[in-house]
XYZ file of C-alpha atoms in Angstrom:
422
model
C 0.000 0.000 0.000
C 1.353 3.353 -1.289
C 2.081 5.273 2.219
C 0.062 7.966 1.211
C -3.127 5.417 1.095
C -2.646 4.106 4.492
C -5.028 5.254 6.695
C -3.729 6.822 10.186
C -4.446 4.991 13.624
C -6.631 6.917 15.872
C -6.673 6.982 19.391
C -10.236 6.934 21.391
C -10.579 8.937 24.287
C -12.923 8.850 27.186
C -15.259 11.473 27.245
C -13.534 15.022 27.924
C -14.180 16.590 31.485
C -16.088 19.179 31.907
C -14.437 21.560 34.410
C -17.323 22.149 37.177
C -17.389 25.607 38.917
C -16.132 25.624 42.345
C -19.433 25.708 44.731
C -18.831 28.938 46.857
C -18.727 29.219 50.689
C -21.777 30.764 51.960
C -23.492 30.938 54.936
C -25.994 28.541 55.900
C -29.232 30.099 56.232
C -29.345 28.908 59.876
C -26.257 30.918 60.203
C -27.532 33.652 58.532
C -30.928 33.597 60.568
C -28.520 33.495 63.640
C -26.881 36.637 62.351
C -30.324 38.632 61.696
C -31.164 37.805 65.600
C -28.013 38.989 66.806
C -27.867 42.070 64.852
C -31.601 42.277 65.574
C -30.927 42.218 69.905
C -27.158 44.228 69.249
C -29.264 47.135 68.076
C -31.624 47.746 70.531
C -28.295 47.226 73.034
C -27.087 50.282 71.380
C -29.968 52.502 72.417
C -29.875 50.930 75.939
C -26.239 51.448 76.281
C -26.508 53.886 79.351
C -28.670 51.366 81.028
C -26.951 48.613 80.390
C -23.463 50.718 81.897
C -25.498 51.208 84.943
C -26.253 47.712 85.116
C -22.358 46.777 84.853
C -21.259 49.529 87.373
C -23.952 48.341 89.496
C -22.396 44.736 89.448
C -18.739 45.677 90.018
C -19.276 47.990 92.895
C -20.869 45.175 94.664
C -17.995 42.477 93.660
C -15.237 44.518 93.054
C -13.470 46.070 96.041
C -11.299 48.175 93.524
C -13.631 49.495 91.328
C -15.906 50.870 94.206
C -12.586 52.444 95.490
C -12.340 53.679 91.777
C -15.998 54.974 91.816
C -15.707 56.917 94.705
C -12.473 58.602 93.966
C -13.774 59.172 90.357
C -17.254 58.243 89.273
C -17.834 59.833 85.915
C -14.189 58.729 84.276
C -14.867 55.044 85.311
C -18.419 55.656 84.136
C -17.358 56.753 80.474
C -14.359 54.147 80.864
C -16.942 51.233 81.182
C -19.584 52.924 78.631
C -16.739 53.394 75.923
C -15.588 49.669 76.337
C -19.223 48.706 76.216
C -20.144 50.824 72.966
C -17.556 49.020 71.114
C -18.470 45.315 72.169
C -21.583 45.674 71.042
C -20.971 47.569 67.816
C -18.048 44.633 66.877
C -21.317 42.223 66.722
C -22.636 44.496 64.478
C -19.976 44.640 62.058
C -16.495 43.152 63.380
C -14.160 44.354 60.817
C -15.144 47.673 60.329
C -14.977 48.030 64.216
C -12.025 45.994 65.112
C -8.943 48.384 65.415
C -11.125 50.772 67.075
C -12.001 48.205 69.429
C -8.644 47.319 70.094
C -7.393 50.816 71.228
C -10.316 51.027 73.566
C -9.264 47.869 75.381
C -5.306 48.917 75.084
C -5.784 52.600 76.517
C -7.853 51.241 79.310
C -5.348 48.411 80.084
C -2.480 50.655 80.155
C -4.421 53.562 82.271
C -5.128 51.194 84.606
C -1.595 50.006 85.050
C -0.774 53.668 85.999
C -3.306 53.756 88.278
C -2.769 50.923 89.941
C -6.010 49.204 89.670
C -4.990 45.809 90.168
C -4.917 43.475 86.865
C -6.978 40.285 88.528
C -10.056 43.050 89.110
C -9.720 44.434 85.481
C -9.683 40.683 83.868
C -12.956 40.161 85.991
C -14.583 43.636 85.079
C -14.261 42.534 80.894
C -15.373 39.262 82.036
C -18.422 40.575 83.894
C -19.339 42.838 80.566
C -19.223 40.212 77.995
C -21.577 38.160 80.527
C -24.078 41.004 81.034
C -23.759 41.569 77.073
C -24.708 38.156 76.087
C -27.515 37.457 79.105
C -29.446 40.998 77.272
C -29.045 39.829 74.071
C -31.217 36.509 75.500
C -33.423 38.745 77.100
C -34.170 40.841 73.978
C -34.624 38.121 71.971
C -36.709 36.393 74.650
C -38.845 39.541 74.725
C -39.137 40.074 70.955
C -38.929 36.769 69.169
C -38.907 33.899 72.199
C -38.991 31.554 68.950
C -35.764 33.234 67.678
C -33.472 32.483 70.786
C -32.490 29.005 69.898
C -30.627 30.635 66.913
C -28.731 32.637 69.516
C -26.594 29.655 70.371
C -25.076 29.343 66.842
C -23.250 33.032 67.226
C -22.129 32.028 70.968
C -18.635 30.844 70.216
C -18.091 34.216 68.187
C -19.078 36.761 71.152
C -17.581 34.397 74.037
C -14.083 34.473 71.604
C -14.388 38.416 71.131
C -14.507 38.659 75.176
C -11.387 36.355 75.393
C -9.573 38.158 72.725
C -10.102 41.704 74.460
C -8.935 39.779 77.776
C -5.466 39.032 75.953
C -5.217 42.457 74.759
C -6.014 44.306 78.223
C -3.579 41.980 80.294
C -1.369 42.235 77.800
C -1.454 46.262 77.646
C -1.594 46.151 81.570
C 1.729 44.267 81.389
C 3.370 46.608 79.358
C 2.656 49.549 80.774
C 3.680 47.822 84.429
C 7.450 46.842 82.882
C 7.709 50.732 81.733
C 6.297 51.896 85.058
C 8.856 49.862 87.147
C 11.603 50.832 84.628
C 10.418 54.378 85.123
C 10.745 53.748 88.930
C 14.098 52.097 88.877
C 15.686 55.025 86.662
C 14.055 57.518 89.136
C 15.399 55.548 92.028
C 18.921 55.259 90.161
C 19.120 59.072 89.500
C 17.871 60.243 92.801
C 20.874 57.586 94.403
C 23.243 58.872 92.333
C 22.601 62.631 92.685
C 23.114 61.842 96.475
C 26.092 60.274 95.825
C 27.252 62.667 93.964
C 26.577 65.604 96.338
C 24.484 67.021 93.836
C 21.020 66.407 95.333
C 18.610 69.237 96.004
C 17.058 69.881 99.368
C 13.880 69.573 97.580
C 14.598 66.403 96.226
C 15.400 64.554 100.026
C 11.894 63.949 101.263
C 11.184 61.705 97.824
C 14.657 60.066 97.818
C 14.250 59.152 101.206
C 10.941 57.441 100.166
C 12.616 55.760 97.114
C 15.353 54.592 98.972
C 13.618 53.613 102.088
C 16.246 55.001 103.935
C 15.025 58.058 106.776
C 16.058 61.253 106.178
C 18.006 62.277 109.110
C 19.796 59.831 110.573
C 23.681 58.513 110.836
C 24.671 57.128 107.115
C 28.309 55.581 106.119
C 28.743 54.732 102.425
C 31.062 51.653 101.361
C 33.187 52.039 97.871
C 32.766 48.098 96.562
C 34.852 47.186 93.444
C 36.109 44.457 91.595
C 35.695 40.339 92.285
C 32.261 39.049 91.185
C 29.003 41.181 91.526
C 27.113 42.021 94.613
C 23.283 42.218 95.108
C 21.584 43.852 97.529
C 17.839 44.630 97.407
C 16.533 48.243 97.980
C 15.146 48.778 101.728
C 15.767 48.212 105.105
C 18.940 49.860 105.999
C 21.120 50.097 102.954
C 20.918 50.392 99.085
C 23.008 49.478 97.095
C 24.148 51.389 93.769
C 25.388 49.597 91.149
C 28.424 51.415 89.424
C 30.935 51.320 86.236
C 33.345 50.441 88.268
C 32.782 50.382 91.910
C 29.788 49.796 93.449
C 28.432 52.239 96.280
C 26.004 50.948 99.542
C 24.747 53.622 101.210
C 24.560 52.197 104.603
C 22.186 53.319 107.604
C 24.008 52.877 110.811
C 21.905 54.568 113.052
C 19.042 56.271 113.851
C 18.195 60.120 114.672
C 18.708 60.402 118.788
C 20.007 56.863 118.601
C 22.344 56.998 121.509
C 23.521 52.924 120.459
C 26.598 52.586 119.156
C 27.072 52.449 115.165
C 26.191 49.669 113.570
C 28.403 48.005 111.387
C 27.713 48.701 107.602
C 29.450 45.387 106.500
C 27.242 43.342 107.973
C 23.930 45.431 106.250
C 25.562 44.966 102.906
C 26.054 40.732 103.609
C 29.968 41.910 103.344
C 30.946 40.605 106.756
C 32.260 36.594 105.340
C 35.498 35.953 103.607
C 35.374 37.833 100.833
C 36.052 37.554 96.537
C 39.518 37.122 95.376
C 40.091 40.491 94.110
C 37.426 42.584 95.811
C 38.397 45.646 97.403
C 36.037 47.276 99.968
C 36.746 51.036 101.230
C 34.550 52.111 104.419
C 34.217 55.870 104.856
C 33.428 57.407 108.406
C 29.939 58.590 109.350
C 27.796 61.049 108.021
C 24.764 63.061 109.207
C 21.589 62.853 107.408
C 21.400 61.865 103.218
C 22.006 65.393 102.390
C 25.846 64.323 103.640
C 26.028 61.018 101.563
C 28.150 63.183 99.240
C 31.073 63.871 101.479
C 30.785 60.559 103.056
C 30.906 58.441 99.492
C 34.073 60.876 98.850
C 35.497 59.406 102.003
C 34.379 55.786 101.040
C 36.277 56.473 97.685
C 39.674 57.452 99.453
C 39.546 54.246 101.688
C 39.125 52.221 98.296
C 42.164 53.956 97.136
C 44.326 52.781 100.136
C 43.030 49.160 99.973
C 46.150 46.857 98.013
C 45.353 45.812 94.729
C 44.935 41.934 95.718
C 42.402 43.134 97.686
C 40.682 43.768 101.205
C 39.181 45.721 103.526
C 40.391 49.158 104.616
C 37.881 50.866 107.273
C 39.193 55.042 106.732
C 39.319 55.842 110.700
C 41.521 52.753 111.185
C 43.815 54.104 108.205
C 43.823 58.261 108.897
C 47.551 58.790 108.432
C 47.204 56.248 104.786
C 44.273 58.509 104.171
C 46.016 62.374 104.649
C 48.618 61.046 102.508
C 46.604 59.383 99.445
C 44.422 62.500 99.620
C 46.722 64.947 98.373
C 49.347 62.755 96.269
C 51.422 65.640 95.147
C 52.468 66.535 98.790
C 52.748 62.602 99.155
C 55.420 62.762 96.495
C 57.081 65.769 97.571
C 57.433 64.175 100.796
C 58.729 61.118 100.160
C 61.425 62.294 97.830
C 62.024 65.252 100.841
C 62.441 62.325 103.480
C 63.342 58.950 101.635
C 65.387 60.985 98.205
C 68.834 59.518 99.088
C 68.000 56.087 100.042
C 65.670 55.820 96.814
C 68.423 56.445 94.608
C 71.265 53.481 95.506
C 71.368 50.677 93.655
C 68.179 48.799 93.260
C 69.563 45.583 95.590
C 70.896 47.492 98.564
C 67.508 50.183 98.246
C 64.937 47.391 98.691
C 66.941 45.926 101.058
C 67.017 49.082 103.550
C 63.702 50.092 102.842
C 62.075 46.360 103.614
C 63.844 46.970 106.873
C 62.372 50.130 108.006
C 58.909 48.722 106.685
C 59.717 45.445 108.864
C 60.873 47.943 112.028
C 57.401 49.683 111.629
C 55.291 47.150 111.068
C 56.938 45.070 114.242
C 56.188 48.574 116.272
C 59.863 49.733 116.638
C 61.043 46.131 117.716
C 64.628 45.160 115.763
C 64.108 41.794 117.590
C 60.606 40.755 115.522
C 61.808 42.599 112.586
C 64.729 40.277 112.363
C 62.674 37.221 113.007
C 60.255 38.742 109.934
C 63.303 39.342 107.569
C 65.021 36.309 108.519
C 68.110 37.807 109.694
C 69.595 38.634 113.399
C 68.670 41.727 115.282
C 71.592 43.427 115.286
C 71.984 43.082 111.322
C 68.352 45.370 111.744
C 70.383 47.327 113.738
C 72.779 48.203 111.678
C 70.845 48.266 108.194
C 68.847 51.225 110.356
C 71.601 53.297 111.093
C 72.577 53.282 107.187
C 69.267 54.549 106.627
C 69.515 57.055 109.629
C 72.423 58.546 107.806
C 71.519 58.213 104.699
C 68.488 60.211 105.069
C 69.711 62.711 107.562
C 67.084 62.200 110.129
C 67.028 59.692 113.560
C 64.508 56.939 114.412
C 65.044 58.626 118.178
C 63.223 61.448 117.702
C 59.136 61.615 117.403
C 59.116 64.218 114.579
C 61.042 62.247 112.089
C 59.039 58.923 113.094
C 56.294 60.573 111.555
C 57.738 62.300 108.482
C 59.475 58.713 107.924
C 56.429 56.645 108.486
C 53.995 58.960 106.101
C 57.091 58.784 103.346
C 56.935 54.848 103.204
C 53.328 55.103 103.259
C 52.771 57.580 100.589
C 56.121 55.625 98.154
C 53.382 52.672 99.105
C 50.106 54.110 97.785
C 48.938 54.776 94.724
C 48.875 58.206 93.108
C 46.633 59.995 91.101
C-alpha cells in the first residue's frame, strides 16, 4: 500500500471533562438567621447602652473592692471608661471588621491607664469578664422579649461573642503588662538618679523627702557609704537599711548605721551589705566614716572612695578611721610625692639591691612597732643586722629613728612611696 493510502491509527478517548465551577462558601441560612437575631438584639443594646453601663457599674461595685474604690475617687471617668468599652463590644457584633482596630485601642488605653493607676490586673480581667456576661444574658433577654422563637438561633453566634470577650482579655492583660514593665523601669531610673545625685553631692534639698521614700532610707539619721569594686558582683535589694548602687566600676552601699537620737553605738555597715564573710579574690572594699543625714552622703561616698584607694590591689578591707595617716597622705598625692622624695630621696636612689633591702627593713621595724628583735625574726636575719641596716638609713636620710618628729615624716614617706597616686 502506497504510504500515502494508508489510513492513520486513531486513538479513542474517554469522554472530555467538563471543568465544574467551584461551589462557593456561603453561609448557611441557619447561620444567617442566627446573624439577623443577633444584629436584631445588638441594636436595641445600642440605644440601651446607658442602662446597660449602669447595670455593669452596678455589678462591680458590689464584687469589686477596687472598682468601688475607683468609683468613689472618680465616678464619671470610670463611668465613660466602662460605657466606651461597652459601645464598642456591642458595635463589633454588628460589624467586626469595620470596628475591630477601634475596638482594640479602647481595650489597650484602658489596660495601660489602669496600670498607671494601679487598679490591680486580677479586678480588670474580671470587670471585661463581667461585661461580655451582662452583654450576652441581654441579648437573651431581647430576643426572649421580641422573638422567644428566635433564641435558639442565639446559640449558633455564641462561640463568636464568648471568643471576642477572650480576645479583648489578651489584649487588656497584655497592655496592663506593658505599661507595668515601663512603670517599674520608670521607677528604677528615678530611684537610680535620685541615688546617684546623692552620691554625687548634687542632690537638692527639695529632692530629700522623695529620695528618702525611694530609697527607704530616713532622712536624718547617721549614714556611712562603702566604695565596693572588683571580684564578682554584689546584690543587695533596695530597703531596710542600705541600698546598694550599682556602678561602672565600683559599686556604692549607702549604709544606715543609726538612727536620729540613737544613743547605740554604730552599727556596722558590712554586715547590712552581707559583706561581713570571707570575701572575693580580688574585691576591694573602702569604708568611709559617718555622716549626718542623706544630704551628707556626698562627702561621706568621697570618704568611702579614698579608703578604696588605700586598699592593696589583691584586695581587702580598709575601714578610713583605722587608716587616717594612709588617708592624709593618698588624699593629696602631690604633697605625698614631695614628701617622700624630701624624706626617703637619698636612700631611693642606691642601687636597686641594697635600696629594697634598707627600705624592707624600716617597713619590717614599723610594722613590728619599733622592735629590731621581731623585725629580724620577719626578715630572717639577726637583730643586730636590723640594727645596723637602720643606722645606714639614719644617715643616709639625715634624720634619727630617736626622735618623734622624724618617726612621723618617715612613716607617712613609706606610706605615701606605698600608695597609689593619682
Amino acid at each position: 500500500m502506497h504510504p500515502a493510502a494508508r489510513t492513520r491509527t486513531t486513538f479513542r478517548t474517554g469522554p472530555t471533562p467538563v471543568p465544574q465551577p467551584r461551589s462557593r462558601r456561603i453561609r448557611s441560612l441557619i447561620d444567617a438567621d442566627a446573624l439577623r437575631v443577633l444584629h436584631r438584639a445588638a441594636r436595641v443594646l445600642l440605644d440601651d447602652l446607658p442602662d446597660l453601663t449602669d447595670r455593669l457599674l452596678a455589678v462591680l461595685r458590689e464584687q469589686e473592692p477596687a472598682y468601688r474604690t475607683a468609683l468613689e475617687n472618680d465616678h464619671a471617668a470610670t463611668w465613660q471608661e466602662v460605657h466606651r468599652s461597652l459601645r464598642h463590644s456591642v458595635t463589633s457584633l454588628l460589624d467586626p471588621r469595620g470596628t475591630r482596630e477601634a475596638a482594640h485601642r479602647c481595650t489597650w488605653r484602658i489596660g495601660a491607664t489602669r496600670a498607671e493607676q494601679g487598679l490591680p490586673l486580677d479586678a480588670l480581667l474580671h470587670a471585661f469578664r463581667l461585661g461580655g456576661s451582662l452583654v450576652w444574658q441581654r441579648l437573651v433577654e431581647e430576643t426572649t422579649r421580641s422573638e422567644p422563637e428566635d433564641i435558639r438561633l442565639l446559640v449558633h453566634v455564641a462561640t463568636d461573642v464568648w471568643n471576642f470577650v477572650d480576645e479583648h482579655c489578651t489584649l487588656v492583660a497584655d497592655a496592663y503588662r506593658q505599661a507595668e514593665r515601663q512603670l517599674a523601669w520608670r521607677r528604677e531610673n528615678r530611684v537610680r538618679l535620685l541615688a546617684a545625685a546623692l552620691l554625687d553631692g548634687t542632690s537638692r534639698i527639695a529632692d530629700l523627702p522623695e529620695t528618702a521614700e525611694r530609697l527607704g532610707l530616713p532622712e536624718h539619721g547617721r549614714y556611712v557609704v562603702v566604695a565596693i569594686a572588683g571580684g564578682p558582683p554584689h546584690d543587695l535589694e533596695t530597703g531596710g537599711s542600705a541600698y546598694l548602687h550599682s556602678g561602672v566600676d565600683v559599686d556604692h552601699g549607702i549604709v544606715l548605721v543609726a538612727d536620729e537620737g540613737d544613743r547605740e553605738p554604730d552599727r556596722d555597715p558590712l554586715a547590712a551589705l552581707d559583706l561581713t564573710a570571707d570575701a572575693p579574690t580580688g574585691r576591694r572594699i573602702g569604708v568611709g566614716s559617718a555622716v549626718t543625714g542623706l544630704a551628707a552622703v556626698g562627702d561621706a561616698r568621697r570618704l568611702a572612695d579614698l579608703a578604696l584607694s588605700i586598699c592593696p590591689p589583691e584586695g581587702g578591707t580598709v575601714r578610713l578611721t583605722e587608716h587616717l595617716p594612709e588617708a592624709l597622705v593618698v588624699s593629696c598625692p602631690e604633697l605625698g610625692a614631695t614628701l617622700t622624695e624630701r624624706v626617703l630621696g637619698p636612700l631611693l636612689r642606691l642601687e636597686p639591691a641594697d635600696r629594697d633591702v634598707l627600705l624592707d627593713t624600716l617597713v619590717a621595724w614599723f610594722a613590728c612597732e619599733g622592735s629590731a628583735q621581731r623585725a629580724g625574726e620577719r626578715l630572717y636575719c639577726h637583730r643586730n643586722t636590723v640594727l645596723n641596716r637602720l643606722r645606714r638609713c639614719e644617715q643616709l636620710i639625715g634624720r634619727s629613728l630617736a626622735r618623734p618628729h622624724d618617726v612621723v615624716e618617715i612613716s607617712l614617706a613609706l606610706t605615701a612611696r606605698r600608695l597609689p597616686r593619682g
